GROMACS .gro file of C-alpha atoms in nm:
model
  423
    1MET     CA    1   0.000   0.000   0.000
    2SER     CA    2   0.131   0.347  -0.091
    3ARG     CA    3   0.185   0.601   0.184
    4LYS     CA    4   0.111   0.958   0.084
    5SER     CA    5   0.393   1.199   0.155
    6SER     CA    6   0.423   1.574   0.127
    7GLU     CA    7   0.793   1.535   0.054
    8HIS     CA    8   0.913   1.626  -0.296
    9ILE     CA    9   1.224   1.450  -0.426
   10VAL     CA   10   1.410   1.555  -0.740
   11ILE     CA   11   1.619   1.289  -0.912
   12VAL     CA   12   1.893   1.406  -1.148
   13GLY     CA   13   1.929   1.155  -1.430
   14ALA     CA   14   1.684   0.914  -1.597
   15GLY     CA   15   1.929   0.629  -1.633
   16ALA     CA   16   1.885   0.290  -1.467
   17ALA     CA   17   1.955   0.415  -1.113
   18GLY     CA   18   1.733   0.722  -1.143
   19LEU     CA   19   1.439   0.533  -1.291
   20MET     CA   20   1.465   0.256  -1.033
   21ALA     CA   21   1.476   0.499  -0.741
   22ALA     CA   22   1.187   0.702  -0.886
   23ARG     CA   23   0.969   0.394  -0.940
   24GLU     CA   24   1.022   0.277  -0.582
   25LEU     CA   25   0.953   0.621  -0.435
   26GLY     CA   26   0.654   0.681  -0.661
   27ARG     CA   27   0.504   0.349  -0.558
   28ALA     CA   28   0.518   0.466  -0.198
   29GLY     CA   29   0.325   0.781  -0.279
   30THR     CA   30   0.619   1.020  -0.275
   31ARG     CA   31   0.614   1.312  -0.517
   32VAL     CA   32   0.908   1.267  -0.758
   33THR     CA   33   1.045   1.472  -1.045
   34ILE     CA   34   1.322   1.338  -1.269
   35LEU     CA   35   1.541   1.592  -1.449
   36GLU     CA   36   1.711   1.438  -1.751
   37ALA     CA   37   1.959   1.625  -1.972
   38ARG     CA   38   1.893   1.405  -2.276
   39GLU     CA   39   1.573   1.380  -2.477
   40ARG     CA   40   1.530   1.018  -2.376
   41CYS     CA   41   1.551   0.786  -2.078
   42GLY     CA   42   1.826   0.530  -2.033
   43GLY     CA   43   2.148   0.728  -2.006
   44ARG     CA   44   2.432   0.492  -2.096
   45ILE     CA   45   2.171   0.239  -2.205
   46HIS     CA   46   2.131   0.351  -2.567
   47PRO     CA   47   1.899   0.149  -2.795
   48LEU     CA   48   1.969   0.175  -3.169
   49PRO     CA   49   1.710   0.148  -3.450
   50SER     CA   50   1.633  -0.216  -3.532
   51SER     CA   51   1.581  -0.106  -3.894
   52GLU     CA   52   1.957  -0.042  -3.921
   53PHE     CA   53   2.100  -0.354  -3.759
   54GLY     CA   54   1.829  -0.614  -3.806
   55TYR     CA   55   1.763  -0.639  -3.433
   56ALA     CA   56   1.725  -0.402  -3.136
   57ALA     CA   57   2.095  -0.326  -3.098
   58ASP     CA   58   2.253  -0.159  -2.794
   59GLY     CA   59   2.495   0.127  -2.850
   60GLY     CA   60   2.577   0.129  -2.480
   61ALA     CA   61   2.518  -0.136  -2.213
   62GLU     CA   62   2.441  -0.474  -2.369
   63PHE     CA   63   2.504  -0.767  -2.134
   64VAL     CA   64   2.344  -0.896  -1.815
   65HIS     CA   65   2.636  -1.000  -1.594
   66GLY     CA   66   2.623  -1.292  -1.352
   67GLU     CA   67   2.323  -1.360  -1.130
   68ALA     CA   68   2.195  -0.998  -1.148
   69PRO     CA   69   1.885  -1.059  -0.932
   70VAL     CA   70   1.739  -0.709  -0.968
   71THR     CA   71   1.777  -0.706  -1.346
   72ARG     CA   72   1.639  -1.057  -1.389
   73GLY     CA   73   1.345  -0.974  -1.164
   74LEU     CA   74   1.261  -0.670  -1.377
   75VAL     CA   75   1.293  -0.878  -1.694
   76ARG     CA   76   1.029  -1.118  -1.563
   77GLU     CA   77   0.810  -0.832  -1.442
   78ALA     CA   78   0.822  -0.667  -1.786
   79ASN     CA   79   0.742  -0.998  -1.962
   80LEU     CA   80   1.078  -0.990  -2.138
   81SER     CA   81   1.317  -1.282  -2.174
   82LEU     CA   82   1.689  -1.351  -2.158
   83GLU     CA   83   1.927  -1.531  -2.392
   84GLU     CA   84   2.216  -1.694  -2.211
   85ILE     CA   85   2.545  -1.663  -2.403
   86GLU     CA   86   2.752  -1.974  -2.460
   87GLY     CA   87   3.024  -2.049  -2.709
   88ALA     CA   88   3.397  -2.026  -2.769
   89GLN     CA   89   3.643  -1.743  -2.713
   90TRP     CA   90   3.921  -1.702  -2.969
   91ILE     CA   91   4.253  -1.514  -2.959
   92PHE     CA   92   4.462  -1.360  -3.238
   93ASP     CA   93   4.829  -1.341  -3.131
   94GLY     CA   94   4.945  -1.136  -3.428
   95GLU     CA   95   5.002  -1.440  -3.647
   96THR     CA   96   4.752  -1.714  -3.560
   97LEU     CA   97   4.383  -1.716  -3.475
   98SER     CA   98   4.304  -1.996  -3.230
   99ARG     CA   99   4.074  -2.096  -2.948
  100GLU     CA  100   4.158  -1.956  -2.606
  101GLN     CA  101   4.372  -2.186  -2.391
  102LEU     CA  102   4.444  -2.182  -2.019
  103ASP     CA  103   4.763  -2.010  -1.914
  104PRO     CA  104   5.008  -2.262  -1.758
  105HIS     CA  105   5.053  -2.030  -1.460
  106GLU     CA  106   4.682  -1.992  -1.384
  107ALA     CA  107   4.693  -2.228  -1.086
  108LYS     CA  108   4.973  -2.024  -0.928
  109LEU     CA  109   4.776  -1.702  -0.993
  110HIS     CA  110   4.474  -1.845  -0.811
  111GLY     CA  111   4.691  -1.957  -0.521
  112VAL     CA  112   4.849  -1.615  -0.475
  113LEU     CA  113   4.510  -1.444  -0.504
  114LYS     CA  114   4.360  -1.667  -0.235
  115GLU     CA  115   4.637  -1.572   0.007
  116LEU     CA  116   4.620  -1.198  -0.069
  117LYS     CA  117   4.513  -0.999   0.238
  118ASP     CA  118   4.606  -0.637   0.167
  119ASP     CA  119   4.477  -0.462  -0.143
  120LEU     CA  120   4.709  -0.311  -0.401
  121SER     CA  121   4.684  -0.205  -0.762
  122VAL     CA  122   4.684  -0.468  -1.035
  123ALA     CA  123   5.012  -0.339  -1.174
  124ASP     CA  124   5.179  -0.353  -0.831
  125PHE     CA  125   5.038  -0.703  -0.774
  126LEU     CA  126   5.187  -0.830  -1.099
  127ARG     CA  127   5.521  -0.661  -1.035
  128ARG     CA  128   5.539  -0.813  -0.688
  129HIS     CA  129   5.432  -1.169  -0.767
  130PHE     CA  130   5.469  -1.227  -1.143
  131ALA     CA  131   5.761  -1.017  -1.262
  132GLY     CA  132   5.960  -1.290  -1.439
  133GLY     CA  133   5.982  -1.334  -1.814
  134GLU     CA  134   5.794  -1.664  -1.791
  135TYR     CA  135   5.485  -1.471  -1.681
  136GLU     CA  136   5.480  -1.232  -1.979
  137ARG     CA  137   5.168  -1.385  -2.134
  138LEU     CA  138   4.989  -1.391  -1.797
  139ARG     CA  139   5.065  -1.021  -1.738
  140HIS     CA  140   4.951  -0.938  -2.090
  141ASP     CA  141   4.622  -1.128  -2.058
  142ILE     CA  142   4.542  -0.974  -1.719
  143ALA     CA  143   4.613  -0.623  -1.846
  144LEU     CA  144   4.393  -0.690  -2.150
  145MET     CA  145   4.109  -0.806  -1.925
  146VAL     CA  146   4.144  -0.514  -1.681
  147GLU     CA  147   4.156  -0.253  -1.958
  148GLY     CA  148   3.910  -0.416  -2.196
  149TYR     CA  149   3.648  -0.578  -1.973
  150ASP     CA  150   3.665  -0.340  -1.677
  151ALA     CA  151   3.768  -0.024  -1.871
  152ALA     CA  152   4.016   0.025  -1.587
  153ASP     CA  153   4.375   0.141  -1.545
  154PRO     CA  154   4.597  -0.143  -1.412
  155GLU     CA  155   4.809   0.115  -1.228
  156ARG     CA  156   4.504   0.213  -1.016
  157ALA     CA  157   4.258  -0.079  -1.030
  158SER     CA  158   4.201  -0.281  -0.712
  159THR     CA  159   4.329  -0.639  -0.716
  160LEU     CA  160   4.089  -0.752  -0.443
  161ALA     CA  161   3.791  -0.606  -0.628
  162LEU     CA  162   3.884  -0.804  -0.940
  163ARG     CA  163   3.988  -1.125  -0.761
  164ASP     CA  164   3.663  -1.316  -0.819
  165GLU     CA  165   3.665  -1.219  -1.186
  166TRP     CA  166   4.017  -1.357  -1.228
  167MET     CA  167   3.937  -1.675  -1.038
  168ASP     CA  168   3.682  -1.771  -1.304
  169GLY     CA  169   3.901  -1.646  -1.587
  170GLY     CA  170   3.658  -1.367  -1.668
  171HIS     CA  171   3.393  -1.620  -1.765
  172SER     CA  172   3.106  -1.529  -1.532
  173PRO     CA  173   2.765  -1.605  -1.689
  174LEU     CA  174   2.654  -1.355  -1.951
  175ALA     CA  175   2.312  -1.303  -2.104
  176ARG     CA  176   2.128  -1.053  -2.323
  177ILE     CA  177   1.774  -0.926  -2.294
  178VAL     CA  178   1.585  -1.034  -2.604
  179GLY     CA  179   1.500  -0.705  -2.773
  180GLY     CA  180   1.780  -0.524  -2.590
  181TYR     CA  181   1.789  -0.310  -2.277
  182GLY     CA  182   1.549  -0.063  -2.438
  183GLY     CA  183   1.251  -0.276  -2.335
  184LEU     CA  184   1.361  -0.265  -1.972
  185VAL     CA  185   1.405   0.113  -1.980
  186ALA     CA  186   1.064   0.156  -2.144
  187HIS     CA  187   0.904  -0.061  -1.874
  188LEU     CA  188   1.064   0.137  -1.589
  189ALA     CA  189   0.974   0.473  -1.747
  190ALA     CA  190   0.611   0.361  -1.792
  191GLU     CA  191   0.602   0.241  -1.432
  192CYS     CA  192   0.736   0.576  -1.312
  193ARG     CA  193   0.470   0.767  -1.500
  194ARG     CA  194   0.199   0.529  -1.378
  195HIS     CA  195   0.297   0.617  -1.021
  196GLY     CA  196   0.287   0.990  -1.087
  197VAL     CA  197   0.658   1.056  -1.147
  198ALA     CA  198   0.720   1.360  -1.368
  199ILE     CA  199   1.005   1.321  -1.619
  200ARG     CA  200   1.149   1.643  -1.765
  201PHE     CA  201   1.375   1.599  -2.068
  202GLY     CA  202   1.632   1.855  -2.183
  203SER     CA  203   1.692   1.959  -1.822
  204VAL     CA  204   2.066   2.009  -1.773
  205VAL     CA  205   2.117   2.060  -1.399
  206SER     CA  206   2.379   2.325  -1.324
  207ALA     CA  207   2.341   2.389  -0.951
  208ILE     CA  208   2.184   2.262  -0.631
  209GLU     CA  209   2.135   2.523  -0.362
  210GLU     CA  210   2.037   2.487   0.004
  211THR     CA  211   1.911   2.788   0.198
  212GLY     CA  212   1.749   2.768   0.538
  213GLY     CA  213   1.632   2.411   0.494
  214THR     CA  214   1.499   2.476   0.143
  215VAL     CA  215   1.658   2.299  -0.155
  216SER     CA  216   1.649   2.434  -0.510
  217VAL     CA  217   1.767   2.252  -0.821
  218ARG     CA  218   1.861   2.490  -1.101
  219CYS     CA  219   1.894   2.406  -1.470
  220ALA     CA  220   2.102   2.568  -1.741
  221ASP     CA  221   1.786   2.693  -1.915
  222GLY     CA  222   1.686   2.895  -1.608
  223GLU     CA  223   1.423   2.655  -1.473
  224ALA     CA  224   1.433   2.588  -1.098
  225TYR     CA  225   1.269   2.315  -0.889
  226ALA     CA  226   1.209   2.346  -0.516
  227CYS     CA  227   1.225   2.018  -0.328
  228ASP     CA  228   1.310   1.851   0.002
  229ARG     CA  229   1.583   1.619  -0.124
  230VAL     CA  230   1.788   1.556  -0.436
  231ILE     CA  231   1.926   1.224  -0.561
  232LEU     CA  232   2.221   1.265  -0.798
  233THR     CA  233   2.258   0.965  -1.031
  234VAL     CA  234   2.482   1.123  -1.295
  235PRO     CA  235   2.813   0.960  -1.405
  236LEU     CA  236   3.104   1.052  -1.179
  237PRO     CA  237   3.276   1.297  -1.420
  238LEU     CA  238   2.962   1.514  -1.424
  239LEU     CA  239   2.960   1.574  -1.048
  240ALA     CA  240   3.223   1.840  -1.096
  241LYS     CA  241   2.998   2.018  -1.347
  242ILE     CA  242   2.722   2.079  -1.090
  243ALA     CA  243   2.756   2.347  -0.821
  244LEU     CA  244   2.673   2.182  -0.487
  245PRO     CA  245   2.622   2.293  -0.128
  246GLN     CA  246   2.947   2.277   0.070
  247ALA     CA  247   2.868   1.953   0.258
  248ALA     CA  248   2.767   1.775  -0.062
  249ARG     CA  249   3.070   1.912  -0.244
  250ASP     CA  250   3.298   1.775   0.026
  251LYS     CA  251   3.137   1.433  -0.010
  252ALA     CA  252   3.160   1.443  -0.389
  253ALA     CA  253   3.535   1.506  -0.364
  254VAL     CA  254   3.592   1.144  -0.258
  255ALA     CA  255   3.466   1.033  -0.601
  256ALA     CA  256   3.827   1.083  -0.712
  257ASP     CA  257   3.901   0.755  -0.528
  258ILE     CA  258   3.660   0.568  -0.758
  259GLY     CA  259   3.785   0.484  -1.105
  260PHE     CA  260   3.585   0.576  -1.412
  261GLY     CA  261   3.672   0.433  -1.750
  262ASN     CA  262   3.594   0.498  -2.112
  263VAL     CA  263   3.474   0.266  -2.388
  264ILE     CA  264   3.462   0.291  -2.766
  265LYS     CA  265   3.193   0.067  -2.915
  266ILE     CA  266   3.156  -0.013  -3.284
  267LEU     CA  267   2.873  -0.210  -3.447
  268LEU     CA  268   2.915  -0.349  -3.798
  269ARG     CA  269   2.628  -0.522  -3.977
  270PHE     CA  270   2.713  -0.731  -4.282
  271GLU     CA  271   2.507  -0.894  -4.556
  272ARG     CA  272   2.616  -1.232  -4.427
  273PRO     CA  273   2.845  -1.379  -4.155
  274TRP     CA  274   3.155  -1.392  -4.374
  275TRP     CA  275   3.379  -1.500  -4.084
  276LEU     CA  276   3.216  -1.845  -4.098
  277ASP     CA  277   3.374  -1.895  -4.443
  278TRP     CA  278   3.716  -1.831  -4.295
  279LYS     CA  279   3.699  -2.119  -4.048
  280GLU     CA  280   3.411  -2.355  -3.981
  281ASP     CA  281   3.483  -2.371  -3.607
  282LEU     CA  282   3.395  -2.002  -3.579
  283SER     CA  283   3.028  -2.100  -3.581
  284GLU     CA  284   3.060  -2.106  -3.199
  285LEU     CA  285   3.251  -1.777  -3.177
  286THR     CA  286   3.140  -1.546  -2.897
  287PHE     CA  287   3.441  -1.323  -2.815
  288LEU     CA  288   3.757  -1.259  -3.015
  289LEU     CA  289   4.060  -1.095  -2.848
  290SER     CA  290   4.367  -0.941  -3.008
  291ASP     CA  291   4.621  -0.658  -2.981
  292GLU     CA  292   4.482  -0.474  -3.282
  293THR     CA  293   4.362  -0.112  -3.265
  294ILE     CA  294   4.012  -0.236  -3.182
  295PRO     CA  295   4.114  -0.534  -2.969
  296VAL     CA  296   3.786  -0.703  -2.868
  297TRP     CA  297   3.506  -0.828  -3.095
  298TRP     CA  298   3.196  -1.035  -3.034
  299THR     CA  299   2.913  -1.189  -3.229
  300GLN     CA  300   2.542  -1.191  -3.150
  301ARG     CA  301   2.548  -1.564  -3.079
  302PRO     CA  302   2.312  -1.747  -3.023
  303SER     CA  303   2.137  -1.512  -3.268
  304LYS     CA  304   2.247  -1.557  -3.629
  305CYS     CA  305   2.233  -1.183  -3.699
  306PRO     CA  306   2.550  -1.102  -3.906
  307VAL     CA  307   2.678  -0.829  -3.674
  308LEU     CA  308   3.023  -0.792  -3.522
  309THR     CA  309   3.067  -0.557  -3.226
  310GLY     CA  310   3.405  -0.398  -3.163
  311TRP     CA  311   3.512  -0.282  -2.816
  312PHE     CA  312   3.805  -0.081  -2.688
  313GLY     CA  313   3.810   0.007  -2.318
  314GLY     CA  314   4.034   0.168  -2.060
  315PRO     CA  315   4.282   0.457  -2.053
  316ARG     CA  316   4.432   0.372  -2.393
  317THR     CA  317   4.108   0.483  -2.563
  318ALA     CA  318   4.258   0.834  -2.533
  319GLU     CA  319   4.485   0.734  -2.823
  320LEU     CA  320   4.180   0.743  -3.051
  321SER     CA  321   4.019   1.054  -2.901
  322ARG     CA  322   4.073   1.255  -3.220
  323LEU     CA  323   3.882   1.008  -3.440
  324ASP     CA  324   3.523   1.076  -3.546
  325PRO     CA  325   3.271   0.789  -3.588
  326GLN     CA  326   3.367   0.723  -3.952
  327ALA     CA  327   3.735   0.704  -3.864
  328LEU     CA  328   3.657   0.465  -3.577
  329ILE     CA  329   3.460   0.243  -3.814
  330ALA     CA  330   3.759   0.245  -4.052
  331ALA     CA  331   3.987   0.146  -3.761
  332GLY     CA  332   3.751  -0.139  -3.682
  333LEU     CA  333   3.755  -0.266  -4.040
  334ASP     CA  334   4.136  -0.246  -4.047
  335SER     CA  335   4.151  -0.448  -3.724
  336LEU     CA  336   3.925  -0.719  -3.864
  337ALA     CA  337   4.129  -0.729  -4.185
  338ALA     CA  338   4.448  -0.786  -3.982
  339ILE     CA  339   4.291  -1.053  -3.762
  340PHE     CA  340   4.147  -1.254  -4.051
  341GLY     CA  341   4.424  -1.184  -4.301
  342LEU     CA  342   4.181  -1.042  -4.557
  343PRO     CA  343   4.188  -0.725  -4.769
  344ARG     CA  344   3.986  -0.456  -4.599
  345LYS     CA  345   3.794  -0.388  -4.921
  346ASP     CA  346   3.667  -0.747  -4.920
  347ILE     CA  347   3.525  -0.704  -4.570
  348GLU     CA  348   3.389  -0.355  -4.639
  349ARG     CA  349   3.212  -0.471  -4.954
  350GLY     CA  350   2.952  -0.662  -4.751
  351LEU     CA  351   2.897  -0.386  -4.493
  352VAL     CA  352   2.529  -0.289  -4.461
  353ALA     CA  353   2.524  -0.060  -4.155
  354ALA     CA  354   2.778   0.074  -3.909
  355THR     CA  355   2.793   0.299  -3.606
  356ALA     CA  356   3.062   0.395  -3.356
  357THR     CA  357   3.042   0.569  -3.019
  358ASN     CA  358   3.328   0.707  -2.816
  359TRP     CA  359   3.154   0.747  -2.481
  360ALA     CA  360   3.414   0.999  -2.365
  361HIS     CA  361   3.271   1.237  -2.626
  362ASP     CA  362   2.916   1.205  -2.493
  363PRO     CA  363   2.855   1.532  -2.301
  364PHE     CA  364   2.619   1.363  -2.053
  365ALA     CA  365   2.842   1.063  -1.978
  366ARG     CA  366   3.208   1.157  -2.034
  367GLY     CA  367   3.294   0.788  -2.027
  368ALA     CA  368   3.142   0.447  -1.976
  369TYR     CA  369   3.139   0.308  -1.621
  370SER     CA  370   3.310   0.287  -1.285
  371TRP     CA  371   3.571   0.052  -1.143
  372ALA     CA  372   3.728   0.003  -0.802
  373THR     CA  373   4.062   0.128  -0.671
  374PRO     CA  374   4.203   0.017  -0.333
  375GLN     CA  375   4.041   0.333  -0.185
  376THR     CA  376   3.699   0.284  -0.344
  377ARG     CA  377   3.517   0.102  -0.063
  378GLU     CA  378   3.576   0.387   0.181
  379ALA     CA  379   3.470   0.643  -0.081
  380GLN     CA  380   3.151   0.449  -0.152
  381SER     CA  381   3.063   0.445   0.218
  382ILE     CA  382   3.096   0.823   0.236
  383LEU     CA  383   2.897   0.892  -0.082
  384ALA     CA  384   2.618   0.646   0.000
  385CYS     CA  385   2.555   0.798   0.344
  386ALA     CA  386   2.218   0.978   0.354
  387ASP     CA  387   2.322   1.255   0.594
  388GLY     CA  388   2.181   1.559   0.415
  389PRO     CA  389   1.939   1.676   0.151
  390VAL     CA  390   2.173   1.577  -0.137
  391LEU     CA  391   2.211   1.201  -0.192
  392PHE     CA  392   2.430   1.012  -0.439
  393SER     CA  393   2.331   0.695  -0.623
  394GLY     CA  394   2.439   0.491  -0.924
  395GLU     CA  395   2.657   0.208  -1.050
  396ALA     CA  396   2.969   0.367  -0.895
  397LEU     CA  397   2.830   0.308  -0.543
  398TYR     CA  398   2.754  -0.063  -0.583
  399ARG     CA  399   2.973  -0.270  -0.352
  400GLY     CA  400   2.926  -0.607  -0.522
  401ARG     CA  401   3.139  -0.784  -0.777
  402ASP     CA  402   2.976  -0.638  -1.087
  403MET     CA  403   3.028  -0.271  -1.008
  404GLY     CA  404   2.980  -0.060  -1.318
  405THR     CA  405   2.699  -0.271  -1.465
  406VAL     CA  406   2.329  -0.202  -1.520
  407GLU     CA  407   2.259  -0.437  -1.230
  408ALA     CA  408   2.480  -0.218  -1.013
  409ALA     CA  409   2.288   0.094  -1.115
  410LEU     CA  410   1.947  -0.065  -1.060
  411ALA     CA  411   2.048  -0.208  -0.722
  412SER     CA  412   2.194   0.124  -0.607
  413GLY     CA  413   1.885   0.320  -0.710
  414LEU     CA  414   1.662   0.071  -0.531
  415GLU     CA  415   1.868   0.085  -0.212
  416THR     CA  416   1.874   0.467  -0.214
  417ALA     CA  417   1.495   0.479  -0.241
  418LYS     CA  418   1.451   0.223   0.037
  419MET     CA  419   1.689   0.418   0.259
  420ILE     CA  420   1.476   0.730   0.214
  421LEU     CA  421   1.153   0.541   0.279
  422ARG     CA  422   1.299   0.387   0.595
  423GLY     CA  423   1.355   0.743   0.718
   0.00000   0.00000   0.00000
């Protein structure tokens, strides 16, 4: 049963965390207004037109990671379904394309990780325990995983935070929502509106002011919203763009102890899955790793849609910061040509549709998602504390294994709302 409340809460951001918090608060009868800078909901969930790619493609978040109980519960609630991803991972070493094989030192890695008590950066961990020449491939593969999968900097990323990921070789269960994340966002937005939540698009928040117990949220277009509390769910780099009351500004300063990484994502749709002609075994291809300019690729398996998705994450994406979408697509085609040993023109000839997004260039994201440093847990505790009218929520504050995911954002938004409702 809803409880009516005279309290008015403004949520900044209509991404996964903001929508989840708003739905929970709206259900309880709280008056909620969401201010969203974009002209759509979803934030870093970015559905692309199915007419271009032959399916509801995702230009941003795509996978459901691990158990993800909040996400899977919403999928069931929205009458959507999941496709579990199974198949083979391949590696191109500069000369040969072959199935991924276990590193001979993996057992030692697991043993050292189990005994690790004090946190340190990934780079320091490898220098301390695996510095020898015999561990070169192990160091390379770990760096590739940390930069590519986690979009993190090995010199700052927390070893303890990534330990579980390494223990399963980076192979935690993955799934996709059939029809993409867009269906989930649409469901949450409809639920918010059904419970009376107002969603204002094109509202770029520039300042939050607190005077004598009154809170005002000001937008760049001059609009202002009086409220009792504010929940900030924007990506970490945008916190510095919003003028905050002193206490909130002091809290936001600890965000520097939470990593935030960038991702470049490229989608290429072809007339047919030409890579199957190259090698029959590639019918089971899921992920393909290399050291090319665009180092990670994946298929839409189990779907037969002839789309390859390119991915480049971590601090080295700055090397491509000058490239526009067309140049990124060209870099992707060159990378595929090198991996498969084919002329680029032969690959390009069958190209039907293409898009590329450098998330660092998105003015309302400035990157992709968060990752943990050895100082992150303490910073999360400070930011998540509801000790004032300005609250913080989002994937950066999730303390579980899959920090930085949609599940992390949904779970954080839900917990923030429950914390408010508990008083």
